XYZ file of C-alpha atoms in Angstrom:
515
model
C 105.933 68.240 121.436
C 107.963 68.917 124.580
C 109.701 72.282 124.726
C 113.128 71.111 125.782
C 115.899 69.078 124.152
C 116.345 65.359 124.711
C 120.092 65.888 125.099
C 121.546 67.305 128.338
C 120.407 70.891 128.780
C 122.913 73.713 128.381
C 124.932 74.453 131.493
C 125.370 78.171 132.165
C 127.309 79.343 135.220
C 128.566 82.835 135.999
C 132.133 82.471 137.269
C 133.375 86.095 137.442
C 131.427 89.305 137.930
C 131.433 92.837 139.360
C 130.254 93.070 142.972
C 126.899 94.879 143.168
C 126.893 95.644 139.438
C 123.530 97.418 139.356
C 124.692 99.946 141.931
C 127.505 100.710 139.515
C 124.919 101.601 136.855
C 123.602 104.335 139.161
C 127.044 105.395 140.404
C 128.382 105.895 136.886
C 125.239 107.736 135.809
C 125.378 110.095 138.795
C 129.113 110.697 138.322
C 128.347 112.323 134.954
C 126.573 115.163 136.789
C 128.512 115.134 140.052
C 130.247 118.306 141.261
C 131.781 116.311 144.119
C 133.884 113.919 142.056
C 133.471 110.160 141.615
C 130.319 108.622 143.073
C 131.133 105.216 144.581
C 128.932 102.123 144.467
C 128.679 101.964 148.249
C 127.119 105.434 148.302
C 124.134 104.219 146.308
C 120.788 103.343 147.879
C 119.044 101.520 145.033
C 115.562 102.283 146.343
C 116.167 106.010 145.871
C 117.217 105.621 142.262
C 114.798 103.106 140.730
C 113.195 105.826 138.602
C 116.626 107.046 137.453
C 117.644 103.506 136.452
C 114.449 103.048 134.443
C 114.796 106.485 132.878
C 118.351 106.052 131.595
C 117.548 102.530 130.375
C 114.389 103.555 128.529
C 116.135 106.594 127.005
C 118.846 104.344 125.563
C 121.691 105.706 127.720
C 123.168 102.232 127.984
C 126.863 102.990 128.492
C 126.186 102.914 132.235
C 125.155 99.263 131.837
C 128.336 98.389 129.951
C 130.805 98.822 132.814
C 129.824 95.623 134.609
C 130.979 92.451 132.874
C 130.030 88.839 133.537
C 132.122 85.811 132.631
C 130.177 82.614 132.019
C 131.253 79.003 131.733
C 128.882 77.482 129.181
C 128.571 73.789 128.273
C 126.306 71.594 126.140
C 125.565 74.207 123.492
C 125.631 73.448 119.787
C 128.054 75.021 117.341
C 124.969 76.054 115.385
C 123.854 78.127 118.388
C 127.275 79.693 118.897
C 127.505 80.718 115.234
C 123.931 81.968 114.907
C 123.500 83.693 118.278
C 126.443 84.079 120.655
C 128.989 85.138 118.027
C 126.698 87.008 115.649
C 127.577 90.424 117.119
C 130.829 92.200 118.077
C 130.342 92.769 121.806
C 131.693 89.606 123.435
C 134.828 87.653 124.174
C 134.872 83.852 123.947
C 137.363 81.034 124.267
C 135.822 77.765 123.100
C 137.043 74.237 122.584
C 138.622 73.800 119.153
C 137.495 71.093 116.749
C 140.782 71.649 114.922
C 142.866 70.363 117.814
C 140.518 68.402 120.097
C 139.096 65.106 118.854
C 135.298 65.052 118.873
C 133.823 62.187 120.894
C 130.531 60.440 120.034
C 127.410 61.431 121.945
C 128.215 65.109 122.392
C 125.487 66.718 120.335
C 122.181 68.544 120.604
C 119.059 66.383 120.302
C 115.877 68.397 119.673
C 112.488 67.289 121.025
C 111.749 64.562 118.491
C 110.083 61.186 118.836
C 109.498 57.942 116.990
C 110.838 57.596 113.461
C 112.106 61.191 113.383
C 114.244 60.667 116.477
C 115.588 57.409 115.057
C 116.610 59.089 111.782
C 118.194 62.015 113.626
C 120.329 59.920 115.969
C 121.356 57.346 113.355
C 122.450 60.136 110.996
C 124.604 61.805 113.626
C 126.136 58.457 114.547
C 126.873 57.932 110.852
C 128.511 61.375 110.695
C 130.694 60.522 113.668
C 131.746 57.252 112.046
C 132.543 59.094 108.821
C 134.637 61.546 110.848
C 136.724 58.684 112.252
C 137.093 56.952 108.882
C 137.926 60.182 107.104
C 140.604 60.973 109.673
C 142.247 57.625 108.954
C 141.951 58.006 105.173
C 143.535 61.452 105.319
C 146.492 60.455 107.486
C 148.727 59.306 104.579
C 147.903 62.448 102.573
C 148.626 64.712 105.537
C 151.770 62.782 106.416
C 153.116 63.203 102.892
C 152.412 66.953 102.862
C 153.737 67.351 106.398
C 157.105 65.792 105.641
C 157.411 67.721 102.387
C 157.214 70.808 104.568
C 159.320 69.395 107.436
C 161.637 66.801 105.822
C 163.953 66.554 108.844
C 161.072 65.537 111.112
C 160.648 62.265 109.217
C 163.619 60.913 111.186
C 161.703 61.397 114.434
C 158.261 60.524 113.095
C 156.887 59.147 116.379
C 157.130 62.614 117.909
C 154.998 64.180 115.184
C 152.185 61.610 114.901
C 149.943 63.784 117.062
C 150.500 66.854 114.861
C 149.700 64.849 111.740
C 146.543 63.375 113.260
C 145.347 66.825 114.297
C 145.720 68.112 110.759
C 143.721 65.133 109.478
C 141.030 65.756 112.126
C 140.892 69.404 111.123
C 139.654 68.391 107.676
C 137.629 65.349 108.751
C 135.521 67.578 111.028
C 133.807 68.989 107.932
C 131.409 66.002 108.068
C 130.431 66.546 111.717
C 126.994 68.033 112.417
C 126.574 71.618 113.539
C 124.589 70.027 116.378
C 127.921 69.032 117.945
C 128.358 70.383 121.468
C 131.013 72.879 122.449
C 132.017 74.378 125.767
C 133.395 77.854 126.246
C 134.087 80.838 128.420
C 131.898 83.739 127.310
C 132.339 87.249 128.697
C 129.810 90.016 128.032
C 128.436 93.171 129.607
C 125.042 93.282 131.273
C 123.516 95.165 128.347
C 124.486 92.350 125.969
C 122.774 89.800 128.204
C 119.629 91.929 128.222
C 119.785 92.081 124.421
C 120.229 88.303 124.184
C 117.115 87.844 126.267
C 114.959 90.298 124.333
C 115.875 88.749 120.956
C 116.011 85.079 121.951
C 112.963 84.181 119.802
C 114.579 85.201 116.523
C 115.920 82.825 113.858
C 117.733 80.417 113.603
C 117.157 78.178 116.608
C 114.813 79.840 119.111
C 114.439 76.815 121.401
C 118.135 76.570 122.235
C 118.435 80.366 122.272
C 115.580 80.712 124.785
C 117.054 78.091 127.077
C 120.485 79.720 127.169
C 119.159 83.295 127.340
C 116.920 82.384 130.282
C 119.824 80.752 132.086
C 122.034 83.803 131.466
C 119.331 86.048 132.928
C 118.835 83.712 135.898
C 122.552 83.897 136.618
C 122.816 87.690 136.586
C 119.649 87.984 138.689
C 121.239 85.592 141.168
C 124.237 87.930 141.333
C 122.099 91.080 141.490
C 118.271 90.865 141.517
C 118.086 94.614 140.812
C 118.406 93.937 137.085
C 114.692 93.076 137.271
C 114.105 96.836 137.387
C 114.917 97.132 133.673
C 114.373 93.570 132.441
C 112.049 93.440 129.415
C 110.154 90.457 128.038
C 111.477 88.738 124.899
C 110.001 90.007 121.636
C 107.490 87.478 120.323
C 108.541 85.857 117.055
C 105.388 87.200 115.368
C 106.609 90.738 116.020
C 109.906 90.145 114.210
C 110.146 91.209 110.567
C 112.205 88.171 109.569
C 109.629 85.727 110.919
C 106.671 87.419 109.237
C 108.449 87.797 105.912
C 109.559 84.150 105.846
C 106.052 82.945 106.708
C 104.675 84.698 103.624
C 107.235 83.362 101.157
C 106.170 81.039 98.363
C 108.999 78.528 98.569
C 109.206 77.202 95.003
C 112.854 76.197 95.152
C 113.908 79.806 95.702
C 116.851 78.711 97.847
C 118.361 76.752 94.960
C 117.759 79.633 92.556
C 119.420 82.024 95.009
C 122.460 79.747 95.458
C 122.926 79.359 91.702
C 122.670 83.114 91.172
C 125.094 83.859 94.014
C 127.647 81.260 92.891
C 127.522 82.483 89.312
C 128.279 86.002 90.517
C 131.387 84.750 92.361
C 132.857 83.602 89.046
C 134.760 80.732 90.653
C 136.042 82.688 93.638
C 135.544 82.005 97.333
C 135.405 85.720 98.078
C 134.658 88.408 95.499
C 135.447 92.096 95.921
C 132.171 93.843 95.042
C 132.680 97.358 96.357
C 135.471 99.726 97.378
C 136.337 103.420 97.351
C 137.951 104.222 93.989
C 139.954 107.061 95.564
C 141.046 105.001 98.571
C 144.778 105.532 98.109
C 144.292 109.309 97.762
C 141.988 109.391 100.819
C 144.531 107.398 102.827
C 147.345 109.753 101.809
C 145.232 112.843 102.566
C 144.377 111.451 106.008
C 148.051 110.920 106.816
C 148.856 114.482 105.743
C 146.034 115.799 107.937
C 147.476 113.988 110.943
C 150.794 115.795 110.466
C 149.319 119.071 109.235
C 151.197 118.880 105.935
C 150.330 120.001 102.402
C 150.743 117.617 99.472
C 153.862 119.543 98.426
C 155.567 118.417 101.637
C 154.440 114.759 101.604
C 153.488 112.918 98.405
C 150.804 110.229 98.211
C 153.415 107.481 97.917
C 155.373 108.828 100.882
C 152.228 109.139 103.007
C 151.037 105.593 102.233
C 154.515 104.250 102.887
C 154.591 106.095 106.205
C 151.400 104.469 107.478
C 151.569 100.982 105.908
C 155.257 100.077 105.660
C 156.289 98.153 108.805
C 159.883 99.236 108.226
C 158.709 102.758 109.131
C 155.492 102.247 111.123
C 156.773 99.515 113.425
C 153.505 99.616 115.384
C 152.173 97.301 112.651
C 154.515 94.535 113.815
C 153.421 94.661 117.456
C 151.580 91.542 118.599
C 149.548 93.685 121.023
C 147.710 95.213 118.013
C 148.143 98.909 118.760
C 146.760 100.290 115.498
C 143.439 101.523 116.916
C 145.377 103.547 119.507
C 148.004 104.846 117.076
C 147.304 108.268 115.544
C 148.838 107.537 112.143
C 147.374 104.027 111.907
C 143.849 105.368 112.373
C 144.115 106.871 108.898
C 143.378 103.325 107.692
C 139.792 103.584 108.958
C 138.795 105.626 105.903
C 139.511 102.857 103.387
C 136.996 100.015 103.185
C 136.155 96.963 101.095
C 133.067 94.779 100.660
C 133.163 91.108 99.639
C 130.585 88.503 98.654
C 131.713 85.244 100.250
C 130.926 81.556 100.199
C 132.459 79.631 103.090
C 131.732 76.440 104.955
C 129.977 76.783 108.300
C 133.181 75.777 110.065
C 135.318 78.355 108.238
C 132.725 81.064 108.741
C 132.595 80.259 112.452
C 136.223 81.386 112.511
C 135.731 84.239 110.063
C 133.008 85.799 112.217
C 135.418 85.951 115.157
C 136.921 88.947 113.366
C 134.228 91.086 114.922
C 135.328 94.349 113.312
C 134.871 92.998 109.785
C 131.138 92.255 110.117
C 128.971 90.231 107.776
C 125.224 89.988 107.063
C 124.891 86.268 107.674
C 121.785 84.389 106.588
C 118.736 82.855 108.141
C 120.229 79.448 107.481
C 117.003 77.648 106.590
C 116.497 80.164 103.771
C 119.716 79.063 102.053
C 119.206 75.304 102.341
C 117.663 73.441 99.418
C 116.964 69.735 98.929
C 120.268 69.228 97.103
C 123.577 68.726 98.941
C 125.362 72.066 99.085
C 128.751 71.942 100.755
C 132.400 72.973 100.615
C 135.054 70.346 99.859
C 138.467 71.100 101.409
C 141.450 70.974 99.044
C 143.083 68.158 100.996
C 140.142 65.800 100.442
C 140.540 66.235 96.692
C 143.987 64.610 96.999
C 142.504 61.233 97.990
C 139.949 59.377 95.857
C 138.840 57.202 98.771
C 138.458 60.199 101.083
C 136.513 62.128 98.440
C 134.190 59.160 97.851
C 133.415 58.792 101.558
C 133.031 62.553 101.949
C 130.571 62.855 99.067
C 128.550 59.831 100.194
C 128.352 61.268 103.703
C 127.015 64.578 102.400
C 124.388 62.817 100.296
C 123.247 60.768 103.302
C 122.982 63.900 105.470
C 120.756 65.755 102.999
C 118.685 62.630 102.456
C 118.069 62.406 106.217
C 117.147 66.083 106.464
C 114.646 65.534 103.639
C 113.130 62.562 105.477
C 112.762 64.595 108.669
C 111.001 67.408 106.825
C 108.589 64.931 105.213
C 107.777 63.683 108.721
C 106.835 67.237 109.678
C 109.979 68.083 111.639
C 110.487 71.875 111.519
C 113.610 73.189 109.813
C 114.773 74.592 113.150
C 115.392 71.014 114.312
C 116.126 69.173 111.063
C 119.000 71.502 110.145
C 121.005 70.577 113.237
C 122.124 67.640 111.066
C 123.813 69.954 108.586
C 127.548 69.295 108.391
C 130.281 71.777 109.218
C 130.858 71.760 105.449
C 127.493 73.339 104.589
C 127.860 76.413 102.362
C 127.195 79.822 103.912
C 126.687 82.724 101.494
C 126.869 86.305 102.730
C 128.348 89.777 102.290
C 131.095 91.112 104.532
C 132.689 94.547 104.869
C 135.698 95.904 106.673
C 137.883 98.963 106.947
C 141.578 98.738 106.132
C 142.712 98.988 109.744
C 140.751 95.916 110.807
C 141.304 94.039 107.545
C 145.048 94.626 107.958
C 144.902 92.786 111.288
C 142.648 90.056 109.910
C 144.937 89.351 106.967
C 147.984 89.305 109.225
C 146.288 86.540 111.229
C 144.723 84.599 108.368
C 147.529 84.735 105.793
C 149.682 82.846 108.284
C 150.133 79.286 106.998
C 148.947 78.021 110.396
C 145.504 79.523 109.793
C 142.673 77.176 108.858
C 143.174 76.437 105.162
C 139.776 77.561 103.863
C 139.769 80.949 105.585
C 143.433 81.357 104.563
C 142.426 80.805 100.939
C 139.581 83.337 101.180
C 141.936 85.921 102.695
C 144.501 85.201 99.986
C 141.891 85.866 97.286
C 140.795 89.087 98.978
C 144.332 90.456 99.202
C 144.907 89.556 95.554
C 141.840 91.571 94.533
C 142.683 94.537 96.762
C 146.172 94.528 95.247
C 144.678 94.722 91.763
C 142.606 97.846 92.491
C 144.892 99.458 95.086
C 148.422 98.094 94.595
C 150.019 100.612 96.952
C 147.795 99.278 99.736
C 147.790 95.597 98.765
C 151.583 95.565 98.744
C 151.538 95.782 102.554
C 148.766 93.259 103.342
C 150.990 90.486 104.637
C 151.232 87.604 107.111
C 152.877 88.344 110.481
C 156.270 86.920 109.529
C 156.512 89.186 106.476
C 155.458 92.212 108.530
C 158.058 91.428 111.207
C 160.714 90.847 108.558
C 160.093 94.304 107.090
C 160.173 95.767 110.603
C 163.473 93.953 111.253
C 162.051 92.198 114.325
C 163.484 88.852 115.448
C 162.492 86.118 115.520
C 160.787 86.665 112.182
C 158.110 84.050 112.901
C 156.261 84.866 116.151
C 154.876 81.328 116.513
C 157.956 79.719 118.068
C 157.537 75.911 118.071
C 154.367 76.355 115.977
C 156.400 77.632 112.984
C 154.533 76.516 109.845
C 157.700 75.240 108.147
C 157.583 77.679 105.209
C 159.656 80.864 105.017
C 156.676 82.805 103.767
C 158.418 86.154 104.212
C 160.634 85.245 101.247
C 157.649 84.627 98.968
C 155.645 86.960 96.789
C 151.864 86.791 97.074
C 151.526 84.849 93.805
C 153.927 82.224 95.182
C 151.761 81.339 98.197
C 150.591 77.708 98.076
C 149.482 75.176 100.681
C 147.344 72.087 101.299
C 147.821 71.728 105.062
């Protein structure tokens, strides 16, 4: 079997970078011990400091490698790869093409090194998924149109103007049938140390072939900019040296994935996201932390007053700033001490957005370990409003799993067969976050413009936090409600993207949406 995809190879180009970045590694390291002030890059003769570079790298003093950033333009990479590898850690910034707003064209997908009958099944299944995407978009248009004009009744009189908006909302749901093999393009900005980490771990699960190709191209690009990175470049860890690989190889796979899924789903008790752990004394800890900031005893500032001081946007107006200043605000940092842990079940497409909240990290799965022979997917609420859409959706899912089963019987490894999985495939994992970062996440995801599935998960989480910590949950709100409490105008920060619902007038139990 050839060791490269049949589809166009990933394109990786560095487009912005520090000049002479490796000299900066030495300059920053020497500055730490300099009695003469800042050491400049141009003062560095690399040949004199090769041993120093190796020494600080091998000792794990990697902050010196984090100053130099590289911005890459990346094309022809699968959404599977982005989810599993590029966005699986917190130390990056990406802007990628949106499937919510940009129509997906046929032919833009990863094709692994297959041949014969296996290749035929793979391509025909993806073509079928693309056709289902088109048909589903059309079937959903009347449902979306009805919901859209219920929300914006006046726009019905200028319906031609809003056809594009309506189609986009239909596409947003129809994309659930598209394969995670679908290509994306993006800007991706990381430090040199992150690129070195990518390279060393490129043989790990889930999709080592695509990971190796991209990691090698990333390394080639930074070596083109500055060959001195070879001084510290390590070889990738072989898959046989990775604990996940060895453990999976020794598993007796008697339908354990199905048993796991059933057990996990039963524990959720019908929820998308279940609160499974929290600090019982969170409200007291939060209040104590606020008092410590001001050097006050409890006799001078009660728990209620302290919590109100930090969480009420009418008082702490920092919370209403779009620049997100909480990490830099002394009082807001008291929120770090409160944390929550959730068990979650999301679609791949919703989780791809959820994981962008890098400061609320999750332990996401080796995907092949959660996939059984039975279709296992999320059905968006909107699809349930149309019998014809639901029928097509369900039939599409059954066909996808049938094709994956055929590929496996032909000996195709799971690494390649699972590229056919739809965006709708269920992802089960645990996620934790502190209150400061959850506050920001909920402000973004309780907005009615947020993707509906992740909105619903956030809604459930805030409901559960409110049950155990009502003084905290009372202030977990969408941006319009926060701005309303802070008396900031306009109340909705979205301008022409206003969702059409005056959410700031609603209580949490009154929130409801389909689009």
